[in-house]
Coordinates of C-alpha atoms in Angstrom, one line a residue:
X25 CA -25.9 -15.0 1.6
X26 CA -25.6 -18.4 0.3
X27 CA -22.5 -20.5 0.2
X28 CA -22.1 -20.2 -3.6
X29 CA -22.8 -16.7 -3.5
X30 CA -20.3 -16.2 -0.8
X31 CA -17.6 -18.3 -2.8
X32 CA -17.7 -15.8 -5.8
X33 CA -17.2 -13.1 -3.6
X34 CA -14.2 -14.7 -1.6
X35 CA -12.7 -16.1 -5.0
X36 CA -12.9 -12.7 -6.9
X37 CA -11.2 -11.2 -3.5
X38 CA -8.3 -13.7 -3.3
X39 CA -8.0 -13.5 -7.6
X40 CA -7.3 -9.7 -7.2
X41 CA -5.1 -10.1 -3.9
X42 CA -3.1 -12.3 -5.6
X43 CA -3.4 -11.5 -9.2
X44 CA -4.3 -15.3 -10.0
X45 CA -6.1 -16.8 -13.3
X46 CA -10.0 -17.2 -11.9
X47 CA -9.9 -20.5 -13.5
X48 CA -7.4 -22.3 -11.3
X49 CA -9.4 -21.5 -8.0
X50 CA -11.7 -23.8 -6.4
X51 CA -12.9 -25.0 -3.2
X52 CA -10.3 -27.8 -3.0
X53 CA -7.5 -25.0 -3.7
X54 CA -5.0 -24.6 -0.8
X55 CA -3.6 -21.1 -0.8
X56 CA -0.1 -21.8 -0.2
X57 CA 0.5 -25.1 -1.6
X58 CA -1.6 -24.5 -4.6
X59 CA -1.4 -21.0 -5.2
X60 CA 2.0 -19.7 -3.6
X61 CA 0.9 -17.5 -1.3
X62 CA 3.2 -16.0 1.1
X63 CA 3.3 -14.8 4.1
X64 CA 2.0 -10.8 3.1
X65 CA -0.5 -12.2 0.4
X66 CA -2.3 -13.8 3.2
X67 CA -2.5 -10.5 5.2
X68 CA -3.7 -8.4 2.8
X69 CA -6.2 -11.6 1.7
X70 CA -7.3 -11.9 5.4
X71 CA -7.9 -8.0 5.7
X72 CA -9.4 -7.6 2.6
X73 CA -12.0 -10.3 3.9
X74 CA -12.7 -8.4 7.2
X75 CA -13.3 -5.2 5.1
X76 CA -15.7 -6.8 2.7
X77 CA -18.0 -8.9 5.3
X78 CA -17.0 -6.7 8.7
X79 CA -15.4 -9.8 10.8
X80 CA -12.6 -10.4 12.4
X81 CA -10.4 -13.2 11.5
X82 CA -7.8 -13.5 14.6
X83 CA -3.9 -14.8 13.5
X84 CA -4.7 -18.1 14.9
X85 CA -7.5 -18.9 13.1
X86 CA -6.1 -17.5 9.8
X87 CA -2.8 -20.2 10.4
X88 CA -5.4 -23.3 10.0
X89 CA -7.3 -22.3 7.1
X90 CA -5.7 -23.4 4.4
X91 CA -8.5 -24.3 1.6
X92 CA -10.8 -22.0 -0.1
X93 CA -13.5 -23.8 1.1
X94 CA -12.3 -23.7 4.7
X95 CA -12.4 -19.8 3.8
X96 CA -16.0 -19.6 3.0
X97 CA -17.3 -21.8 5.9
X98 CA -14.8 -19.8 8.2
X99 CA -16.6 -16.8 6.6
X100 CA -20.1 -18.2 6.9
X101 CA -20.2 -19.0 10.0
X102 CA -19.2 -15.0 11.1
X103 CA -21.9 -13.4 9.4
X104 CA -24.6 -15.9 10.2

């Protein structure tokens, strides 16, 4: 799956989770800062992303991604 690809899947996942406008969602985004995440958003972001691509994303790696983009390359680098 390509980056890009990957990207639209993550972004659609973390719109829905968090009920956000698609348009203000990029790779640059930060989750907390830009978007307001708290502390349950992010677990049911982070399990919705292990359901979807069958990883596992431990607690400690979820507390230093804090980007979108640091999402998808977290994410790429599972499933290839």
């Amino acid at each position: 799956m390509s980056k890009e690809d990957l990207f639209a899947k993550i972004k659609e996942n973390l719109v829905e989770t968090l009920e956000l406008d698609a348009d203000n969602v990029t790779l640059e985004t930060n989750i907390v800062e830009d978007l307001g995440a708290d502390s349950i958003s992010l677990m049911e972001f982070t399990l919705a992303l292990e359901d979807e691509f069958g990883i596992e994303i431990s607690d400690e790696d979820a507390e230093h991604i804090l980007t979108l983009g640091q999402v998808v390359d977290y994410v790429s680098n599972k499933i290839n």
